[in-house]
Structures are given as structure tokens and as C-alpha cells.
């Protein structure tokens, strides 16, 4: 591995997809795969795969292809999945509860340690054995429980204040579902999931296709 | 507008963000904004904004900047938001229910018309006035109710079969939350939200930063 090399965002964004495909292959007891086969499944060129993996030293063997389990584990390491991450979810509405119930996260080492909400009717309610706590307790909780990641599933008005409290408490990453961009210090990693943006991208492409169809008539 | 011009994916992905910022400005009664101000808020260069908007004919006026409401509406049109979209959600678990309860979608013209599940315990349950239906009824429902978009919030094993049923019924877009890539005919638009991929990108960046910190010590 060459940790000093600057890896492009595009490559990084593709890594989880490699990991997912390799995980599926493993589940189906596939031991090895050629870059050609992998490329056909993933619908990217074999040379793209080789280039991407070469960023991390490359893992293929001429004439053999890739050992699925080895490559899966190596990409897992690159993705930082050999670590466990303690996660809290802030905003215990439907989306927050959905994330808390998503068992696949735990399988990959993302362990939900706490749920928080401002709504007094939700505080005290149990979700998967976790009691929803009052949002005022966040800072202490993050420090005492060594929380690495906070998922923000709360209204956009509340997100900036909560995010800055989290930064004070030493959070490392924020998984932001609130429809707002957070301006945080550079050492805090923010990954956005803007659902409405995604839905608008879909509507853009649909409406473009419809316009084209009409023009062709 | 120049509908024939090929717009890059990067530009398209930025449009919902413009729309979001302009919507926030409108909410705060801002009537006009210079490209400089907009660029400072959005943390992209003013020339990037001009370039992006020039793809659609440009909307600024020298010395005036942008009329917020006009630009908001125009970008909304480009995004296809002058249309209403009938949406169904397939998989009425936590995430499906969260989407059904998300009122912001409806404000933008995405109207949830139905929820479906395979689980007989969920069938008949009401969410926001919508009765969860059996997944076998999907094809007829799509045709009879002129459904444009289906959100797939179901396990990956079930997603390909359901997606192909939806294509047969004439669906235009699939908003796919299942952790699998769907191979569908080109005239069906697929927009993926792979939550675990997003979380892994976050863990990648966190672990990289931690490694660097250690190296610097």
C-alpha cells in the first residue's frame, strides 16, 4: 500500500462498489475471478479495474486473476473497515429509526451506540434495545463513549448547531442526511446523503427523456 | 434553453444544490443575489456558477446578478419539477415508511400513491392514509394509477425481479435503495442511493486522516 499517494475522489467512490461485488461473489462461494469476468459483472472495463486497484498496489496475478477473498479483505482494509466505528444517530424520527434498524451497518463494523431526539415524546422509547436520549446529552455521550460517527437525521434548521456541538466533542465524521451543507473544520469528515437532491436528479433525467421522445414524434 | 445540448453529469448533479440554495434564499425573502454572493455561500467559484447556468442559456444580468425567484423557477423547470410525479414505495419497512412520511417530497411534486410489501403482517397497515398493499398487485397498480417512479426499499435478493416487473408495467424511473445494481433497459432511469457505500466512503476518509495523523506524530 502507498498511503501517501493522493487518490482521486472518483476512485474512492468506486471502492465500496468493488467491495459490494466481491462480497456478493464470496457469498456465492466464488474463489477467484479474472479481471475480464469482474469487468463484465460490474460493467466497467478491465483496464479501469486494474488502474483503480493499482492505486493501492494492485492485487491481481497474471493468468490467475483475483483471489476474491483476498481482494475483498484488502479493499475492506483500504476502506478502513478493519476498524470498528461507534455511531450515534441524531434525530430518531422514521429515517433515524430506519438507520438504527439496518443490521447491515453493524456487519461492516458500524455499531450504533445511541439515538437522540429533541422530541420529549420520543425520549425514553427503545429502538433495538437502545433508549432514545435527550439531545442535550450528546456532547458528554460522544466523549464518554468514544463515538466516531454521528448520523444527522434531523431538520435542516437544527443541523448546524448540533454539528458544531459534535465537533466540540471531538467527532471524526458526520453522515449528514439534513438537506443543508455543513461548514465544519477540515479535520471533520462530512458525507452527505441528500435524498431530495437524488430524487431531483431522477426527475431531471426522466423529464429529459420524455422531451426527447416528444421531439422524435 | 437548449434542450439538444449534452449536459455533463457533473453539472446535472450540481443543479439540485443550486435549487436548494435558491429555495433557502427565497424562504429568507432574498430577491436578488450577485454571482459573487451566491458563490461565497455555495463555496464554488462565480465562474463555475456562470458556466453551469450557461449550459441552459444563462440567467444572470450584468450588474444585477440573479433574480432569485426567477432562477429558482427556471432551475426547477430544468429539473423537470413543473411536472408532478406519481410515486410508489416498494418495501414498507422502516426506510420505506420513512420515505412515505417525508413531506418535503410532496412539496416538490413527488406524490406517494402507494406502498407495497411482501410481509402479510404489514399488508393492510395504514401509513399517512395509504394502505400497504401486497407486492403482487404492483403491475396493475402502476398501469392503472399512471405511476412514474418506484422507490425500491427492499432486500437486494428481491430487487431485480420487482424491477423487471416494474419495467413491464411501464415505469419511467427507479429510485433504488437496495444494495445491488439493476440492469434495466436504457429507457428506464435508475438513481441509486447506496447507503452502505456512502458509509464506507466516510470510513475510508476517516481512516485515511487517522493514518496521516499517526504518521505526523
Short mmCIF file of N, CA and C in Angstrom, two decimals, chain A residues 41-199:
data_model
loop_
_atom_site.label_atom_id
_atom_site.label_comp_id
_atom_site.label_asym_id
_atom_site.label_seq_id
_atom_site.Cartn_x
_atom_site.Cartn_y
_atom_site.Cartn_z
N UNK A 41 -19.27 -8.25 -15.04
CA UNK A 41 -20.29 -8.14 -13.99
C UNK A 41 -20.53 -6.70 -13.59
N UNK A 42 -19.42 -5.96 -13.44
CA UNK A 42 -19.54 -4.60 -12.91
C UNK A 42 -19.78 -3.56 -13.98
N UNK A 43 -19.71 -4.00 -15.24
CA UNK A 43 -19.90 -3.08 -16.37
C UNK A 43 -18.93 -1.89 -16.31
N UNK A 44 -17.69 -2.19 -15.98
CA UNK A 44 -16.61 -1.23 -16.18
C UNK A 44 -15.51 -2.00 -16.92
N UNK A 45 -14.62 -1.30 -17.60
CA UNK A 45 -13.61 -2.00 -18.37
C UNK A 45 -12.59 -2.67 -17.44
N UNK A 46 -11.99 -3.76 -17.96
CA UNK A 46 -10.98 -4.47 -17.17
C UNK A 46 -9.80 -3.56 -16.88
N UNK A 47 -9.50 -2.67 -17.82
CA UNK A 47 -8.36 -1.78 -17.60
C UNK A 47 -8.66 -0.76 -16.50
N UNK A 48 -9.93 -0.36 -16.44
CA UNK A 48 -10.36 0.54 -15.35
C UNK A 48 -10.15 -0.14 -13.99
N UNK A 49 -10.55 -1.40 -13.90
CA UNK A 49 -10.39 -2.15 -12.65
C UNK A 49 -8.91 -2.22 -12.28
N UNK A 50 -8.08 -2.58 -13.26
CA UNK A 50 -6.64 -2.69 -12.98
C UNK A 50 -6.08 -1.35 -12.53
N UNK A 51 -6.46 -0.30 -13.25
CA UNK A 51 -5.99 1.06 -12.88
C UNK A 51 -6.41 1.44 -11.46
N UNK A 52 -7.68 1.20 -11.17
CA UNK A 52 -8.19 1.55 -9.84
C UNK A 52 -7.41 0.83 -8.76
N UNK A 53 -7.23 -0.48 -8.95
CA UNK A 53 -6.58 -1.27 -7.90
C UNK A 53 -5.09 -0.98 -7.82
N UNK A 54 -4.50 -0.58 -8.96
CA UNK A 54 -3.08 -0.23 -8.95
C UNK A 54 -2.78 0.97 -8.05
N UNK A 55 -3.79 1.80 -7.82
CA UNK A 55 -3.62 2.90 -6.87
C UNK A 55 -3.20 2.42 -5.49
N UNK A 56 -3.56 1.18 -5.22
CA UNK A 56 -3.29 0.64 -3.89
C UNK A 56 -2.25 -0.48 -3.96
N UNK A 57 -1.57 -0.55 -5.09
CA UNK A 57 -0.52 -1.55 -5.23
C UNK A 57 -0.90 -2.70 -6.15
N UNK A 58 -2.18 -2.82 -6.48
CA UNK A 58 -2.63 -3.90 -7.38
C UNK A 58 -2.69 -5.22 -6.66
N UNK A 59 -3.62 -6.05 -7.03
CA UNK A 59 -3.79 -7.30 -6.30
C UNK A 59 -3.94 -8.51 -7.21
N UNK A 60 -3.90 -8.28 -8.53
CA UNK A 60 -4.13 -9.37 -9.46
C UNK A 60 -2.84 -10.13 -9.75
N UNK A 61 -3.00 -11.35 -10.26
CA UNK A 61 -1.84 -12.13 -10.69
C UNK A 61 -2.07 -12.52 -12.13
N UNK A 62 -1.08 -12.25 -12.96
CA UNK A 62 -1.17 -12.59 -14.38
C UNK A 62 -1.60 -14.06 -14.53
N UNK A 63 -2.64 -14.30 -15.33
CA UNK A 63 -3.05 -15.67 -15.61
C UNK A 63 -3.92 -16.31 -14.55
N UNK A 64 -4.05 -15.65 -13.42
CA UNK A 64 -4.88 -16.20 -12.35
C UNK A 64 -6.11 -15.33 -12.11
N UNK A 65 -5.89 -14.03 -12.21
CA UNK A 65 -6.97 -13.09 -11.89
C UNK A 65 -6.88 -12.68 -10.44
N UNK A 66 -8.02 -12.51 -9.82
CA UNK A 66 -8.04 -12.05 -8.43
C UNK A 66 -8.54 -13.16 -7.51
N UNK A 67 -7.89 -13.30 -6.39
CA UNK A 67 -8.43 -14.15 -5.33
C UNK A 67 -9.50 -13.32 -4.62
N UNK A 68 -10.74 -13.78 -4.68
CA UNK A 68 -11.88 -12.97 -4.25
C UNK A 68 -11.78 -12.59 -2.78
N UNK A 69 -11.49 -13.58 -1.94
CA UNK A 69 -11.47 -13.31 -0.51
C UNK A 69 -10.34 -12.34 -0.15
N UNK A 70 -9.18 -12.57 -0.76
CA UNK A 70 -8.04 -11.69 -0.50
C UNK A 70 -8.36 -10.25 -0.91
N UNK A 71 -8.87 -10.11 -2.14
CA UNK A 71 -9.16 -8.76 -2.64
C UNK A 71 -10.23 -8.07 -1.80
N UNK A 72 -11.24 -8.87 -1.41
CA UNK A 72 -12.33 -8.35 -0.56
C UNK A 72 -11.76 -7.80 0.75
N UNK A 73 -10.87 -8.59 1.35
CA UNK A 73 -10.27 -8.16 2.63
C UNK A 73 -9.38 -6.94 2.45
N UNK A 74 -8.61 -6.94 1.36
CA UNK A 74 -7.70 -5.81 1.13
C UNK A 74 -8.48 -4.52 0.89
N UNK A 75 -9.52 -4.61 0.09
CA UNK A 75 -10.32 -3.40 -0.16
C UNK A 75 -11.01 -2.97 1.14
N UNK A 76 -11.45 -3.96 1.92
CA UNK A 76 -12.01 -3.65 3.23
C UNK A 76 -11.02 -2.85 4.08
N UNK A 77 -9.75 -3.28 4.05
CA UNK A 77 -8.73 -2.55 4.82
C UNK A 77 -8.56 -1.13 4.30
N UNK A 78 -8.49 -1.01 2.97
CA UNK A 78 -8.34 0.32 2.37
C UNK A 78 -9.50 1.22 2.81
N UNK A 79 -10.69 0.62 2.85
CA UNK A 79 -11.88 1.39 3.23
C UNK A 79 -11.93 1.67 4.73
N UNK A 80 -10.95 1.17 5.44
CA UNK A 80 -10.93 1.42 6.89
C UNK A 80 -11.87 0.52 7.66
N UNK A 81 -12.27 -0.60 7.05
CA UNK A 81 -13.28 -1.44 7.69
C UNK A 81 -12.67 -2.44 8.67
N UNK A 82 -11.33 -2.41 8.81
CA UNK A 82 -10.76 -3.26 9.86
C UNK A 82 -10.97 -2.60 11.23
N UNK A 83 -11.31 -1.32 11.22
CA UNK A 83 -11.67 -0.64 12.47
C UNK A 83 -13.14 -0.85 12.77
N UNK A 84 -13.49 -0.71 14.04
CA UNK A 84 -14.92 -0.61 14.40
C UNK A 84 -15.22 0.86 14.61
N UNK A 85 -16.42 1.27 14.21
CA UNK A 85 -16.82 2.67 14.40
C UNK A 85 -18.03 2.73 15.33
N UNK A 86 -17.92 3.55 16.34
CA UNK A 86 -19.08 3.79 17.20
C UNK A 86 -19.89 4.93 16.60
N UNK A 87 -21.18 4.67 16.45
CA UNK A 87 -22.05 5.59 15.72
C UNK A 87 -23.20 6.04 16.63
N UNK A 88 -23.56 7.31 16.54
CA UNK A 88 -24.83 7.74 17.12
C UNK A 88 -25.71 8.32 16.01
N UNK A 89 -27.00 8.26 16.27
CA UNK A 89 -27.97 8.78 15.31
C UNK A 89 -28.72 9.91 15.99
N UNK A 90 -28.74 11.06 15.35
CA UNK A 90 -29.36 12.23 15.97
C UNK A 90 -30.58 12.61 15.16
N UNK A 91 -31.71 12.46 15.78
CA UNK A 91 -32.99 12.58 15.08
C UNK A 91 -33.58 11.18 14.98
N UNK A 92 -34.47 10.86 15.91
CA UNK A 92 -34.99 9.48 15.97
C UNK A 92 -36.37 9.37 15.34
N UNK A 93 -36.56 10.16 14.28
CA UNK A 93 -37.78 10.02 13.50
C UNK A 93 -37.71 8.75 12.66
N UNK A 94 -38.53 8.70 11.63
CA UNK A 94 -38.59 7.49 10.80
C UNK A 94 -37.25 7.11 10.20
N UNK A 95 -36.55 8.12 9.65
CA UNK A 95 -35.29 7.81 8.98
C UNK A 95 -34.24 7.38 10.00
N UNK A 96 -34.17 8.09 11.12
CA UNK A 96 -33.23 7.72 12.17
C UNK A 96 -33.48 6.31 12.67
N UNK A 97 -34.74 5.99 12.86
CA UNK A 97 -35.09 4.64 13.32
C UNK A 97 -34.74 3.60 12.25
N UNK A 98 -34.97 3.98 10.99
CA UNK A 98 -34.63 3.05 9.89
C UNK A 98 -33.15 2.74 9.92
N UNK A 99 -32.32 3.77 10.09
CA UNK A 99 -30.86 3.55 10.14
C UNK A 99 -30.50 2.67 11.35
N UNK A 100 -31.14 2.95 12.49
CA UNK A 100 -30.84 2.18 13.71
C UNK A 100 -31.19 0.71 13.51
N UNK A 101 -32.18 0.44 12.68
CA UNK A 101 -32.63 -0.93 12.47
C UNK A 101 -31.91 -1.66 11.34
N UNK A 102 -31.01 -0.96 10.66
CA UNK A 102 -30.38 -1.52 9.48
C UNK A 102 -29.19 -2.39 9.93
N UNK A 103 -29.39 -3.68 9.99
CA UNK A 103 -28.38 -4.58 10.57
C UNK A 103 -27.11 -4.70 9.73
N UNK A 104 -27.22 -4.38 8.44
CA UNK A 104 -26.03 -4.47 7.57
C UNK A 104 -24.91 -3.54 8.02
N UNK A 105 -25.26 -2.41 8.63
CA UNK A 105 -24.22 -1.48 9.08
C UNK A 105 -23.34 -2.15 10.13
N UNK A 106 -24.00 -2.85 11.05
CA UNK A 106 -23.27 -3.49 12.14
C UNK A 106 -22.33 -4.57 11.61
N UNK A 107 -22.80 -5.29 10.61
CA UNK A 107 -21.97 -6.34 9.99
C UNK A 107 -20.66 -5.77 9.46
N UNK A 108 -20.68 -4.53 9.01
CA UNK A 108 -19.47 -3.90 8.46
C UNK A 108 -18.68 -3.13 9.51
N UNK A 109 -19.13 -3.22 10.77
CA UNK A 109 -18.35 -2.60 11.83
C UNK A 109 -18.83 -1.23 12.27
N UNK A 110 -20.01 -0.84 11.83
CA UNK A 110 -20.58 0.44 12.28
C UNK A 110 -21.61 0.14 13.37
N UNK A 111 -21.24 0.39 14.61
CA UNK A 111 -22.06 -0.04 15.73
C UNK A 111 -22.85 1.15 16.29
N UNK A 112 -24.16 1.06 16.22
CA UNK A 112 -24.99 2.15 16.73
C UNK A 112 -25.02 2.09 18.26
N UNK A 113 -24.50 3.14 18.88
CA UNK A 113 -24.38 3.17 20.34
C UNK A 113 -25.45 4.03 21.00
N UNK A 114 -26.05 4.91 20.23
CA UNK A 114 -27.04 5.79 20.84
C UNK A 114 -27.92 6.49 19.82
N UNK A 115 -29.13 6.84 20.27
CA UNK A 115 -30.09 7.58 19.45
C UNK A 115 -30.53 8.80 20.25
N UNK A 116 -30.68 9.91 19.57
CA UNK A 116 -31.02 11.15 20.27
C UNK A 116 -32.16 11.87 19.56
N UNK A 117 -32.95 12.58 20.35
CA UNK A 117 -34.02 13.38 19.74
C UNK A 117 -34.38 14.54 20.67
N UNK A 118 -34.95 15.59 20.07
CA UNK A 118 -35.44 16.70 20.89
C UNK A 118 -36.85 16.45 21.39
N UNK A 119 -37.56 15.60 20.69
CA UNK A 119 -38.97 15.38 20.99
C UNK A 119 -39.12 14.60 22.31
N UNK A 120 -39.72 15.25 23.34
CA UNK A 120 -39.84 14.57 24.64
C UNK A 120 -40.69 13.30 24.58
N UNK A 121 -41.56 13.23 23.58
CA UNK A 121 -42.38 12.03 23.44
C UNK A 121 -41.55 10.83 22.98
N UNK A 122 -40.44 11.11 22.29
CA UNK A 122 -39.59 10.01 21.82
C UNK A 122 -38.53 9.62 22.86
N UNK A 123 -38.12 10.59 23.67
CA UNK A 123 -37.07 10.31 24.66
C UNK A 123 -37.54 9.21 25.61
N UNK A 124 -36.71 8.18 25.77
CA UNK A 124 -37.08 7.06 26.62
C UNK A 124 -37.59 5.86 25.84
N UNK A 125 -38.09 6.08 24.63
CA UNK A 125 -38.56 4.98 23.79
C UNK A 125 -37.37 4.10 23.39
N UNK A 126 -37.57 2.80 23.33
CA UNK A 126 -36.48 1.90 22.96
C UNK A 126 -36.55 1.45 21.50
N UNK A 127 -35.41 1.55 20.81
CA UNK A 127 -35.28 1.05 19.44
C UNK A 127 -34.13 0.05 19.43
N UNK A 128 -34.41 -1.17 19.11
CA UNK A 128 -33.38 -2.22 19.11
C UNK A 128 -32.55 -2.21 20.40
N UNK A 129 -33.22 -2.08 21.51
CA UNK A 129 -32.53 -2.14 22.79
C UNK A 129 -31.83 -0.85 23.18
N UNK A 130 -31.93 0.19 22.33
CA UNK A 130 -31.31 1.48 22.67
C UNK A 130 -32.39 2.47 23.06
N UNK A 131 -32.20 3.09 24.21
CA UNK A 131 -33.16 4.08 24.66
C UNK A 131 -32.86 5.43 24.01
N UNK A 132 -33.85 6.04 23.41
CA UNK A 132 -33.66 7.36 22.81
C UNK A 132 -33.37 8.38 23.91
N UNK A 133 -32.29 9.13 23.75
CA UNK A 133 -31.87 10.10 24.77
C UNK A 133 -32.16 11.52 24.31
N UNK A 134 -32.15 12.41 25.31
CA UNK A 134 -32.36 13.82 25.01
C UNK A 134 -31.12 14.38 24.30
N UNK A 135 -31.37 15.26 23.36
CA UNK A 135 -30.31 15.81 22.52
C UNK A 135 -29.28 16.61 23.34
N UNK A 136 -29.69 17.09 24.52
CA UNK A 136 -28.75 17.83 25.39
C UNK A 136 -27.60 16.96 25.90
N UNK A 137 -27.78 15.65 25.88
CA UNK A 137 -26.75 14.77 26.43
C UNK A 137 -25.66 14.40 25.41
N UNK A 138 -25.78 14.93 24.19
CA UNK A 138 -24.90 14.47 23.11
C UNK A 138 -23.41 14.65 23.42
N UNK A 139 -23.02 15.85 23.80
CA UNK A 139 -21.59 16.12 23.95
C UNK A 139 -20.93 15.16 24.94
N UNK A 140 -21.52 15.01 26.11
CA UNK A 140 -20.97 14.08 27.09
C UNK A 140 -20.93 12.66 26.55
N UNK A 141 -22.02 12.28 25.88
CA UNK A 141 -22.13 10.91 25.37
C UNK A 141 -21.01 10.62 24.37
N UNK A 142 -20.76 11.57 23.48
CA UNK A 142 -19.72 11.38 22.45
C UNK A 142 -18.35 11.18 23.11
N UNK A 143 -18.07 12.01 24.11
CA UNK A 143 -16.78 11.92 24.79
C UNK A 143 -16.66 10.62 25.58
N UNK A 144 -17.69 10.33 26.37
CA UNK A 144 -17.61 9.16 27.26
C UNK A 144 -17.63 7.83 26.51
N UNK A 145 -18.29 7.80 25.35
CA UNK A 145 -18.44 6.53 24.65
C UNK A 145 -17.57 6.43 23.40
N UNK A 146 -16.64 7.36 23.26
CA UNK A 146 -15.71 7.32 22.15
C UNK A 146 -16.44 7.15 20.81
N UNK A 147 -17.36 8.07 20.57
CA UNK A 147 -18.17 8.00 19.34
C UNK A 147 -17.38 8.59 18.17
N UNK A 148 -17.33 7.85 17.07
CA UNK A 148 -16.59 8.30 15.89
C UNK A 148 -17.47 9.03 14.88
N UNK A 149 -18.66 8.49 14.68
CA UNK A 149 -19.51 8.98 13.59
C UNK A 149 -20.90 9.34 14.13
N UNK A 150 -21.42 10.48 13.67
CA UNK A 150 -22.81 10.85 14.00
C UNK A 150 -23.61 10.96 12.72
N UNK A 151 -24.73 10.24 12.67
CA UNK A 151 -25.66 10.40 11.55
C UNK A 151 -26.67 11.47 11.93
N UNK A 152 -26.80 12.47 11.08
CA UNK A 152 -27.76 13.55 11.36
C UNK A 152 -29.02 13.34 10.54
N UNK A 153 -30.07 12.91 11.21
CA UNK A 153 -31.35 12.72 10.53
C UNK A 153 -32.36 13.63 11.22
N UNK A 154 -32.07 14.93 11.12
CA UNK A 154 -32.93 15.92 11.77
C UNK A 154 -33.18 17.08 10.81
N UNK A 155 -34.11 17.97 11.17
CA UNK A 155 -34.43 19.07 10.25
C UNK A 155 -33.22 19.97 10.01
N UNK A 156 -33.20 20.60 8.83
CA UNK A 156 -32.03 21.38 8.44
C UNK A 156 -31.76 22.55 9.40
N UNK A 157 -32.81 23.09 10.02
CA UNK A 157 -32.62 24.22 10.94
C UNK A 157 -31.78 23.81 12.14
N UNK A 158 -31.93 22.57 12.56
CA UNK A 158 -31.23 22.12 13.77
C UNK A 158 -29.83 21.59 13.48
N UNK A 159 -29.56 21.23 12.23
CA UNK A 159 -28.32 20.52 11.91
C UNK A 159 -27.04 21.31 12.22
N UNK A 160 -26.92 22.60 11.84
CA UNK A 160 -25.64 23.29 12.05
C UNK A 160 -25.24 23.36 13.52
N UNK A 161 -26.18 23.69 14.41
CA UNK A 161 -25.88 23.79 15.83
C UNK A 161 -25.42 22.42 16.38
N UNK A 162 -26.17 21.41 16.09
CA UNK A 162 -25.82 20.06 16.56
C UNK A 162 -24.46 19.65 16.01
N UNK A 163 -24.22 19.94 14.74
CA UNK A 163 -22.93 19.59 14.13
C UNK A 163 -21.78 20.29 14.86
N UNK A 164 -21.99 21.56 15.22
CA UNK A 164 -20.87 22.26 15.87
C UNK A 164 -20.66 21.74 17.29
N UNK A 165 -21.74 21.34 17.97
CA UNK A 165 -21.59 20.67 19.28
C UNK A 165 -20.79 19.37 19.14
N UNK A 166 -21.09 18.64 18.09
CA UNK A 166 -20.40 17.37 17.86
C UNK A 166 -18.91 17.58 17.61
N UNK A 167 -18.61 18.63 16.85
CA UNK A 167 -17.21 18.94 16.57
C UNK A 167 -16.47 19.25 17.88
N UNK A 168 -17.11 20.07 18.74
CA UNK A 168 -16.52 20.38 20.04
C UNK A 168 -16.23 19.11 20.83
N UNK A 169 -17.12 18.15 20.72
CA UNK A 169 -16.96 16.90 21.48
C UNK A 169 -15.95 15.97 20.82
N UNK A 170 -15.44 16.35 19.67
CA UNK A 170 -14.37 15.57 19.05
C UNK A 170 -14.81 14.51 18.05
N UNK A 171 -15.98 14.69 17.48
CA UNK A 171 -16.47 13.72 16.48
C UNK A 171 -15.53 13.70 15.28
N UNK A 172 -15.40 12.53 14.64
CA UNK A 172 -14.49 12.42 13.48
C UNK A 172 -15.23 12.53 12.15
N UNK A 173 -16.45 12.01 12.13
CA UNK A 173 -17.19 12.03 10.87
C UNK A 173 -18.67 12.29 11.07
N UNK A 174 -19.26 13.00 10.12
CA UNK A 174 -20.70 13.26 10.17
C UNK A 174 -21.34 12.72 8.90
N UNK A 175 -22.34 11.89 9.09
CA UNK A 175 -23.10 11.33 7.97
C UNK A 175 -24.39 12.15 7.92
N UNK A 176 -24.40 13.11 7.02
CA UNK A 176 -25.42 14.15 7.08
C UNK A 176 -26.60 13.91 6.12
N UNK A 177 -27.78 13.65 6.69
CA UNK A 177 -28.99 13.48 5.90
C UNK A 177 -29.83 14.76 5.85
N UNK A 178 -29.47 15.76 6.65
CA UNK A 178 -30.24 17.01 6.64
C UNK A 178 -29.97 17.75 5.33
N UNK A 179 -31.00 18.34 4.73
CA UNK A 179 -30.81 18.99 3.41
C UNK A 179 -30.12 20.34 3.52
N UNK A 180 -28.90 20.33 4.01
CA UNK A 180 -28.12 21.55 4.18
C UNK A 180 -26.65 21.16 4.15
N UNK A 181 -25.81 22.08 3.64
CA UNK A 181 -24.37 21.82 3.64
C UNK A 181 -23.78 22.34 4.94
N UNK A 182 -23.01 21.51 5.62
CA UNK A 182 -22.42 21.91 6.89
C UNK A 182 -21.02 22.46 6.66
N UNK A 183 -20.73 23.60 7.26
CA UNK A 183 -19.38 24.17 7.14
C UNK A 183 -18.61 23.88 8.41
N UNK A 184 -17.79 22.86 8.36
CA UNK A 184 -17.10 22.40 9.57
C UNK A 184 -15.58 22.43 9.35
N UNK A 185 -14.82 22.37 10.45
CA UNK A 185 -13.36 22.34 10.31
C UNK A 185 -12.94 21.17 9.42
N UNK A 186 -11.79 21.35 8.78
CA UNK A 186 -11.36 20.38 7.77
C UNK A 186 -11.09 18.98 8.32
N UNK A 187 -10.75 18.90 9.61
CA UNK A 187 -10.43 17.57 10.12
C UNK A 187 -11.68 16.74 10.45
N UNK A 188 -12.86 17.33 10.29
CA UNK A 188 -14.09 16.55 10.45
C UNK A 188 -14.60 16.17 9.06
N UNK A 189 -14.81 14.89 8.86
CA UNK A 189 -15.24 14.40 7.56
C UNK A 189 -16.77 14.46 7.47
N UNK A 190 -17.28 15.04 6.40
CA UNK A 190 -18.72 15.07 6.21
C UNK A 190 -19.07 14.28 4.95
N UNK A 191 -19.99 13.37 5.08
CA UNK A 191 -20.52 12.64 3.92
C UNK A 191 -22.02 12.93 3.87
N UNK A 192 -22.45 13.53 2.77
CA UNK A 192 -23.85 13.92 2.65
C UNK A 192 -24.69 12.88 1.93
N UNK A 193 -25.89 12.67 2.43
CA UNK A 193 -26.91 11.92 1.68
C UNK A 193 -28.09 12.85 1.54
N UNK A 194 -28.14 13.55 0.41
CA UNK A 194 -29.25 14.48 0.19
C UNK A 194 -30.32 13.79 -0.64
N UNK A 195 -31.32 13.24 0.05
CA UNK A 195 -32.32 12.41 -0.64
C UNK A 195 -33.11 13.19 -1.68
N UNK A 196 -33.47 14.43 -1.34
CA UNK A 196 -34.27 15.21 -2.28
C UNK A 196 -33.44 15.57 -3.52
N UNK A 197 -32.16 15.83 -3.33
CA UNK A 197 -31.27 16.10 -4.48
C UNK A 197 -31.26 14.89 -5.41
N UNK A 198 -31.18 13.71 -4.80
CA UNK A 198 -31.14 12.48 -5.59
C UNK A 198 -32.44 12.30 -6.37
N UNK A 199 -33.56 12.59 -5.72
CA UNK A 199 -34.86 12.46 -6.37
C UNK A 199 -34.99 13.49 -7.50
#
